[in-house]
Amino acid sequence: MKATGEIGRSILSDTEFRQFEAAEELFPGGALGGNSLASDARFVFKNGKGSRFWDSSENEYIDYVLGSGTFFLGHAHPVLQKSITEQLSRGTHFFAYLNEQALEFAKRLKPLIRCAERLRFTTSGSDSTFHAMRLARAFTGRDKIIKFEGAYHGVHDYAQISTTPKTPLDFPLGTPDTAGVPEAVRDLAMIVPYNDPMALEDIVKSHKDEIAAVIIEPIQRIIMPQDNFLQKVREICTRYNVIMILDEVVTGFRYGLGGAQEYFDIIPDLASYGKIIGGGLPVGMVAGRADIMDQANPSNKGKPGYVYQNGTLQGHMLGCVAGLATLDVLSTPEIYQKTFDRAQRLRDGLQKVFTDQNMGILVFGEGPMWHMLFTNEEPKNRRDVLAANSIKLGKMEPELLRQGLFVLPGNRRFISIQHTDDDLEATFEAAKRACKVLKK
Ligand SMILES: Cc1ncc(COP(=O)(O)O)c(C=O)c1O
C-alpha cells in the first residue's frame, strides 16, 4: 500500500485494464452489483484504511462512499479488527439458534432504540425492510404498502417501485425500477411525494382498509424531512391505524446511538436496520412493538397468524461481535459531536470553493452526510432532485474521482469518524482542481 498522502488518479494502468477485461468474462457487465463507474473514471479497489483507500495501481483516494455508508468507523478500525479476529478462532456461526454473542448484542441494542420492545437480527438492509413489511401485512391483514417516490428500501419486489422513476406517474401509481416485478405487486405499492403530509393523508384516508404500512426513510436519500414531516407521518399512521415503518438502514447509529428515532424524536411501530449495525459484516435488524414482532415466535409455527422470519446467517457471531465493537467505539464521549462538526466544516469549505469558482453548486446536508446539486434550493422531494442539472453533476462527479475524491454518483455522501482536518484540506484542493478542469 502506497501512503504518499497525495490523492488523485492517472489513466487506467495495464493491470487495471486486464482486471476489467477478466471481470467482463466473470460478472454481468463486469460488475459486482447494480453499479459501475464511468469507463473513463473507474478503478479496482485494493485496500482501505481510515478515511482513505488505494486501487490496484496504488492511487490514493479519500472515501466519501464508505462501503455505501457502512463504514462510519472508517476502514479497518483497530477495535473492529481485534473483535473479529478474536472471534474467528472460536467458531463463527451455528445457524439462527440462540448464541451468547447475539444475546449480548441484543441486550446492548434494546435500550438504545426507542421502538424496540423486541428485535430480530437479519442479514442485510433489504432483508430487514422485507420482513418489516411482511410483519405489518400479517398484523393488519392488509396487503398494500405506501412508500415515498424516490425512497430506497432494498432489492425485493415491494421495495423496487418508484425509487428511480424515469417518467413520474400520477400519485399513487408506482412504476417498477427493475424488470421482473410482478404486476400484482406493483399494484400493491402506493406512491406519495415525500414532505407532503396532505398528499399522504388523502391516500391513507381513502385506502385505509387496504394499507398495511407506510415505510419511510427518515432522511430520504439526500432530502431532509421538513416542517415536522416525520411527526405528521406518525400522526397519520396512528389516526388511520396503519403501521409506521421507519427505515433506519442509513440513519441508524449514524445520527447518534439512538439513530433517527432519537435525532428526530419519533417512535415508529417498526424500524429496519443494516449498514453500520454489523460493523461491515452482514447484519441487519428489525425492531419494534412486541405485539407485531411476536407474530414471529417460532413456537407458533403452523398456527394462524404465525409469521415466518428466518435466515441461515441470522445472529452470525462475527457480525454480533463486530456490532458490539462498533457500539463501544461509538460510545466514546463526543465522538458524534466531533464528526458532525467536521462534516459541517466540510460542507462549508466545499460550498466556499464552489461559490468562489462560480459553479452554481449548492452543498447541503446535515450530520455526517453531505450532498451537492447544481441548483439554488435544497430539494424537498424526488422531483426537485430531478429538476437540478444532472448533466453538469454527471461531469463533475467523475472529475472529483479523478482528483482523488470518491463520491457516490448522484447520491448522498458520507463522512466517517476517521476523516481528519487534513482530509478536508485535501478535499478542498481536489474540488478546486476539478472546477478548473470542468471550466476548461
Ligand atoms: C434506506 C435503505 N434501506 C434499505 C437498504 C437496503 O440495504 P442492503 O443494501 O443492505 O440490502 C438501503 C441500502 O442502501 C437503504 O439505503
PDB file of C-alpha atoms in Angstrom, residues 101-281:
ATOM      1  CA  GLN A 101     -22.788 -13.133  21.249  1.00  0.00           C
ATOM      2  CA  ALA A 102     -26.195 -12.377  19.711  1.00  0.00           C
ATOM      3  CA  LEU A 103     -27.764 -12.235  23.150  1.00  0.00           C
ATOM      4  CA  GLU A 104     -25.171  -9.784  24.447  1.00  0.00           C
ATOM      5  CA  PHE A 105     -25.502  -7.653  21.333  1.00  0.00           C
ATOM      6  CA  ALA A 106     -29.303  -7.531  21.589  1.00  0.00           C
ATOM      7  CA  LYS A 107     -29.094  -6.549  25.271  1.00  0.00           C
ATOM      8  CA  ARG A 108     -26.876  -3.605  24.330  1.00  0.00           C
ATOM      9  CA  LEU A 109     -29.108  -2.563  21.422  1.00  0.00           C
ATOM     10  CA  LYS A 110     -32.547  -2.656  23.031  1.00  0.00           C
ATOM     11  CA  PRO A 111     -32.186   0.336  25.378  1.00  0.00           C
ATOM     12  CA  LEU A 112     -30.749   2.430  22.543  1.00  0.00           C
ATOM     13  CA  ILE A 113     -33.695   2.013  20.184  1.00  0.00           C
ATOM     14  CA  ARG A 114     -36.908   3.669  21.245  1.00  0.00           C
ATOM     15  CA  CYS A 115     -39.365   1.399  19.438  1.00  0.00           C
ATOM     16  CA  ALA A 116     -37.522  -1.834  20.309  1.00  0.00           C
ATOM     17  CA  GLU A 117     -39.781  -3.845  22.573  1.00  0.00           C
ATOM     18  CA  ARG A 118     -38.465  -6.841  20.613  1.00  0.00           C
ATOM     19  CA  LEU A 119     -35.820  -7.234  17.955  1.00  0.00           C
ATOM     20  CA  ARG A 120     -34.765  -9.795  15.396  1.00  0.00           C
ATOM     21  CA  PHE A 121     -31.453  -9.898  13.526  1.00  0.00           C
ATOM     22  CA  THR A 122     -31.456 -10.246   9.762  1.00  0.00           C
ATOM     23  CA  THR A 123     -28.547 -10.273   7.308  1.00  0.00           C
ATOM     24  CA  SER A 124     -28.994  -7.074   5.279  1.00  0.00           C
ATOM     25  CA  GLY A 125     -30.996  -3.894   4.996  1.00  0.00           C
ATOM     26  CA  SER A 126     -33.173  -5.418   2.280  1.00  0.00           C
ATOM     27  CA  ASP A 127     -33.873  -8.382   4.494  1.00  0.00           C
ATOM     28  CA  SER A 128     -34.952  -6.014   7.252  1.00  0.00           C
ATOM     29  CA  THR A 129     -37.394  -3.977   5.165  1.00  0.00           C
ATOM     30  CA  PHE A 130     -38.749  -7.158   3.568  1.00  0.00           C
ATOM     31  CA  HIS A 131     -39.532  -8.697   6.968  1.00  0.00           C
ATOM     32  CA  ALA A 132     -40.847  -5.437   8.431  1.00  0.00           C
ATOM     33  CA  MET A 133     -43.335  -5.194   5.555  1.00  0.00           C
ATOM     34  CA  ARG A 134     -44.374  -8.834   5.961  1.00  0.00           C
ATOM     35  CA  LEU A 135     -44.914  -8.383   9.712  1.00  0.00           C
ATOM     36  CA  ALA A 136     -47.044  -5.299   9.006  1.00  0.00           C
ATOM     37  CA  ARG A 137     -49.149  -7.095   6.386  1.00  0.00           C
ATOM     38  CA  ALA A 138     -49.714 -10.056   8.672  1.00  0.00           C
ATOM     39  CA  PHE A 139     -50.613  -7.837  11.642  1.00  0.00           C
ATOM     40  CA  THR A 140     -53.149  -5.719   9.794  1.00  0.00           C
ATOM     41  CA  GLY A 141     -54.417  -8.366   7.395  1.00  0.00           C
ATOM     42  CA  ARG A 142     -53.935  -5.819   4.589  1.00  0.00           C
ATOM     43  CA  ASP A 143     -51.648  -6.031   1.541  1.00  0.00           C
ATOM     44  CA  LYS A 144     -50.799  -2.513   0.413  1.00  0.00           C
ATOM     45  CA  ILE A 145     -47.682  -0.572   1.396  1.00  0.00           C
ATOM     46  CA  ILE A 146     -47.222   3.167   0.971  1.00  0.00           C
ATOM     47  CA  LYS A 147     -43.759   4.318   0.016  1.00  0.00           C
ATOM     48  CA  PHE A 148     -42.406   7.704  -0.981  1.00  0.00           C
ATOM     49  CA  GLU A 149     -41.313   8.491  -4.503  1.00  0.00           C
ATOM     50  CA  GLY A 150     -37.536   8.233  -4.725  1.00  0.00           C
ATOM     51  CA  ALA A 151     -37.097   6.300  -1.472  1.00  0.00           C
ATOM     52  CA  TYR A 152     -34.860   3.225  -1.486  1.00  0.00           C
ATOM     53  CA  HIS A 153     -35.704   0.278   0.734  1.00  0.00           C
ATOM     54  CA  GLY A 154     -33.713  -2.504  -0.904  1.00  0.00           C
ATOM     55  CA  VAL A 155     -33.930  -5.092  -3.637  1.00  0.00           C
ATOM     56  CA  HIS A 156     -37.163  -7.022  -3.066  1.00  0.00           C
ATOM     57  CA  ASP A 157     -40.281  -6.577  -5.174  1.00  0.00           C
ATOM     58  CA  TYR A 158     -42.326  -4.334  -2.857  1.00  0.00           C
ATOM     59  CA  ALA A 159     -39.275  -2.087  -2.442  1.00  0.00           C
ATOM     60  CA  GLN A 160     -38.320  -1.816  -6.106  1.00  0.00           C
ATOM     61  CA  ILE A 161     -41.112   0.516  -7.080  1.00  0.00           C
ATOM     62  CA  SER A 162     -40.729   4.205  -7.971  1.00  0.00           C
ATOM     63  CA  THR A 163     -37.273   4.589  -6.465  1.00  0.00           C
ATOM     64  CA  THR A 164     -35.862   5.985  -9.702  1.00  0.00           C
ATOM     65  CA  PRO A 165     -38.922   6.588 -11.870  1.00  0.00           C
ATOM     66  CA  LYS A 166     -37.894   7.811 -15.312  1.00  0.00           C
ATOM     67  CA  THR A 167     -41.326   9.147 -16.118  1.00  0.00           C
ATOM     68  CA  PRO A 168     -43.100  10.055 -12.893  1.00  0.00           C
ATOM     69  CA  LEU A 169     -46.714   8.893 -12.922  1.00  0.00           C
ATOM     70  CA  ASP A 170     -49.681  10.417 -11.139  1.00  0.00           C
ATOM     71  CA  PHE A 171     -49.637   9.559  -7.427  1.00  0.00           C
ATOM     72  CA  PRO A 172     -50.286   6.970  -6.009  1.00  0.00           C
ATOM     73  CA  LEU A 173     -49.402   4.918  -9.110  1.00  0.00           C
ATOM     74  CA  GLY A 174     -45.984   3.345  -8.972  1.00  0.00           C
ATOM     75  CA  THR A 175     -43.578   2.124 -11.606  1.00  0.00           C
ATOM     76  CA  PRO A 176     -41.171  -0.813 -11.130  1.00  0.00           C
ATOM     77  CA  ASP A 177     -37.452   0.035 -11.052  1.00  0.00           C
ATOM     78  CA  THR A 178     -36.499  -3.365 -12.432  1.00  0.00           C
ATOM     79  CA  ALA A 179     -37.839  -5.935 -14.814  1.00  0.00           C
ATOM     80  CA  GLY A 180     -39.272  -8.988 -13.060  1.00  0.00           C
ATOM     81  CA  VAL A 181     -41.537  -7.274 -10.521  1.00  0.00           C
ATOM     82  CA  PRO A 182     -44.951  -8.959 -10.836  1.00  0.00           C
ATOM     83  CA  GLU A 183     -47.702  -6.589 -11.890  1.00  0.00           C
ATOM     84  CA  ALA A 184     -49.744  -7.727  -8.915  1.00  0.00           C
ATOM     85  CA  VAL A 185     -47.016  -6.473  -6.553  1.00  0.00           C
ATOM     86  CA  ARG A 186     -46.673  -3.188  -8.419  1.00  0.00           C
ATOM     87  CA  ASP A 187     -50.328  -2.552  -7.745  1.00  0.00           C
ATOM     88  CA  LEU A 188     -49.806  -3.168  -4.032  1.00  0.00           C
ATOM     89  CA  ALA A 189     -47.342  -0.309  -3.637  1.00  0.00           C
ATOM     90  CA  MET A 190     -48.859   3.163  -3.386  1.00  0.00           C
ATOM     91  CA  ILE A 191     -46.508   6.059  -4.070  1.00  0.00           C
ATOM     92  CA  VAL A 192     -46.721   9.501  -2.497  1.00  0.00           C
ATOM     93  CA  PRO A 193     -44.422  12.563  -2.560  1.00  0.00           C
ATOM     94  CA  TYR A 194     -42.002  12.995   0.360  1.00  0.00           C
ATOM     95  CA  ASN A 195     -42.546  16.022   2.631  1.00  0.00           C
ATOM     96  CA  ASP A 196     -46.208  16.303   1.640  1.00  0.00           C
ATOM     97  CA  PRO A 197     -48.373  15.288   4.622  1.00  0.00           C
ATOM     98  CA  MET A 198     -51.615  16.316   2.904  1.00  0.00           C
ATOM     99  CA  ALA A 199     -50.979  14.035  -0.065  1.00  0.00           C
ATOM    100  CA  LEU A 200     -50.176  11.211   2.343  1.00  0.00           C
ATOM    101  CA  GLU A 201     -53.298  11.746   4.410  1.00  0.00           C
ATOM    102  CA  ASP A 202     -55.523  11.858   1.313  1.00  0.00           C
ATOM    103  CA  ILE A 203     -54.257   8.477   0.131  1.00  0.00           C
ATOM    104  CA  VAL A 204     -54.286   6.838   3.556  1.00  0.00           C
ATOM    105  CA  LYS A 205     -57.789   8.099   4.258  1.00  0.00           C
ATOM    106  CA  SER A 206     -59.259   6.808   1.023  1.00  0.00           C
ATOM    107  CA  HIS A 207     -57.487   3.404   1.181  1.00  0.00           C
ATOM    108  CA  LYS A 208     -57.198   2.814   4.913  1.00  0.00           C
ATOM    109  CA  ASP A 209     -58.785  -0.621   4.786  1.00  0.00           C
ATOM    110  CA  GLU A 210     -56.198  -1.810   2.257  1.00  0.00           C
ATOM    111  CA  ILE A 211     -52.998  -0.258   3.642  1.00  0.00           C
ATOM    112  CA  ALA A 212     -50.774  -2.237   5.985  1.00  0.00           C
ATOM    113  CA  ALA A 213     -47.919   0.207   6.427  1.00  0.00           C
ATOM    114  CA  VAL A 214     -46.208   3.420   5.474  1.00  0.00           C
ATOM    115  CA  ILE A 215     -42.466   2.874   5.067  1.00  0.00           C
ATOM    116  CA  ILE A 216     -40.257   5.946   5.217  1.00  0.00           C
ATOM    117  CA  GLU A 217     -36.573   6.857   5.191  1.00  0.00           C
ATOM    118  CA  PRO A 218     -36.227   9.499   7.941  1.00  0.00           C
ATOM    119  CA  ILE A 219     -33.829  11.337   5.633  1.00  0.00           C
ATOM    120  CA  GLN A 220     -34.855  10.324   2.134  1.00  0.00           C
ATOM    121  CA  ARG A 221     -31.590   9.822   0.215  1.00  0.00           C
ATOM    122  CA  ILE A 222     -30.428  13.472   0.235  1.00  0.00           C
ATOM    123  CA  ILE A 223     -33.687  15.082   1.323  1.00  0.00           C
ATOM    124  CA  MET A 224     -34.282  16.267   4.878  1.00  0.00           C
ATOM    125  CA  PRO A 225     -37.742  15.983   6.445  1.00  0.00           C
ATOM    126  CA  GLN A 226     -39.239  19.455   6.664  1.00  0.00           C
ATOM    127  CA  ASP A 227     -41.818  21.061   8.977  1.00  0.00           C
ATOM    128  CA  ASN A 228     -42.022  18.049  11.304  1.00  0.00           C
ATOM    129  CA  PHE A 229     -42.851  15.746   8.425  1.00  0.00           C
ATOM    130  CA  LEU A 230     -41.922  12.593  10.362  1.00  0.00           C
ATOM    131  CA  GLN A 231     -44.184  13.603  13.269  1.00  0.00           C
ATOM    132  CA  LYS A 232     -47.007  14.212  10.801  1.00  0.00           C
ATOM    133  CA  VAL A 233     -46.488  10.775   9.229  1.00  0.00           C
ATOM    134  CA  ARG A 234     -46.598   9.292  12.735  1.00  0.00           C
ATOM    135  CA  GLU A 235     -49.879  11.084  13.488  1.00  0.00           C
ATOM    136  CA  ILE A 236     -51.471   9.990  10.211  1.00  0.00           C
ATOM    137  CA  CYS A 237     -50.443   6.354  10.773  1.00  0.00           C
ATOM    138  CA  THR A 238     -51.864   6.417  14.299  1.00  0.00           C
ATOM    139  CA  ARG A 239     -55.088   8.139  13.207  1.00  0.00           C
ATOM    140  CA  TYR A 240     -55.826   5.576  10.487  1.00  0.00           C
ATOM    141  CA  ASN A 241     -54.418   2.554  12.286  1.00  0.00           C
ATOM    142  CA  VAL A 242     -51.643   1.927   9.788  1.00  0.00           C
ATOM    143  CA  ILE A 243     -48.175   0.628  10.789  1.00  0.00           C
ATOM    144  CA  MET A 244     -45.311   3.136  10.538  1.00  0.00           C
ATOM    145  CA  ILE A 245     -42.028   1.530   9.453  1.00  0.00           C
ATOM    146  CA  LEU A 246     -39.017   3.795   9.880  1.00  0.00           C
ATOM    147  CA  ASP A 247     -36.232   2.602   7.598  1.00  0.00           C
ATOM    148  CA  GLU A 248     -33.117   3.323   9.668  1.00  0.00           C
ATOM    149  CA  VAL A 249     -30.731   1.399   7.422  1.00  0.00           C
ATOM    150  CA  VAL A 250     -28.837   4.636   6.718  1.00  0.00           C
ATOM    151  CA  THR A 251     -29.633   6.737   9.794  1.00  0.00           C
ATOM    152  CA  GLY A 252     -29.271   4.007  12.440  1.00  0.00           C
ATOM    153  CA  PHE A 253     -26.201   4.668  14.665  1.00  0.00           C
ATOM    154  CA  ARG A 254     -25.161   7.474  12.285  1.00  0.00           C
ATOM    155  CA  TYR A 255     -27.262  10.257  13.824  1.00  0.00           C
ATOM    156  CA  GLY A 256     -26.453   9.143  17.364  1.00  0.00           C
ATOM    157  CA  LEU A 257     -26.662   5.765  19.072  1.00  0.00           C
ATOM    158  CA  GLY A 258     -30.447   6.126  19.006  1.00  0.00           C
ATOM    159  CA  GLY A 259     -30.471   6.866  15.259  1.00  0.00           C
ATOM    160  CA  ALA A 260     -33.219   8.926  13.656  1.00  0.00           C
ATOM    161  CA  GLN A 261     -35.692   7.978  16.365  1.00  0.00           C
ATOM    162  CA  GLU A 262     -33.632   9.893  18.893  1.00  0.00           C
ATOM    163  CA  TYR A 263     -32.455  12.622  16.498  1.00  0.00           C
ATOM    164  CA  PHE A 264     -35.944  13.490  15.245  1.00  0.00           C
ATOM    165  CA  ASP A 265     -37.787  12.465  18.412  1.00  0.00           C
ATOM    166  CA  ILE A 266     -40.062   9.905  16.825  1.00  0.00           C
ATOM    167  CA  ILE A 267     -41.258   6.411  17.743  1.00  0.00           C
ATOM    168  CA  PRO A 268     -42.366   4.215  14.832  1.00  0.00           C
ATOM    169  CA  ASP A 269     -44.109   0.853  15.185  1.00  0.00           C
ATOM    170  CA  LEU A 270     -41.271  -0.971  13.445  1.00  0.00           C
ATOM    171  CA  ALA A 271     -37.769   0.029  12.357  1.00  0.00           C
ATOM    172  CA  SER A 272     -35.354  -1.618   9.938  1.00  0.00           C
ATOM    173  CA  TYR A 273     -31.553  -1.591  10.204  1.00  0.00           C
ATOM    174  CA  GLY A 274     -28.480  -2.533   8.160  1.00  0.00           C
ATOM    175  CA  LYS A 275     -25.108  -0.956   7.269  1.00  0.00           C
ATOM    176  CA  ILE A 276     -23.429   0.388  10.463  1.00  0.00           C
ATOM    177  CA  ILE A 277     -25.091  -2.076  12.849  1.00  0.00           C
ATOM    178  CA  GLY A 278     -22.838  -5.004  11.874  1.00  0.00           C
ATOM    179  CA  GLY A 279     -19.568  -3.093  11.545  1.00  0.00           C
ATOM    180  CA  GLY A 280     -19.336  -4.045   7.873  1.00  0.00           C
ATOM    181  CA  LEU A 281     -20.433  -7.662   8.274  1.00  0.00           C
TER     182      LEU A 281
END
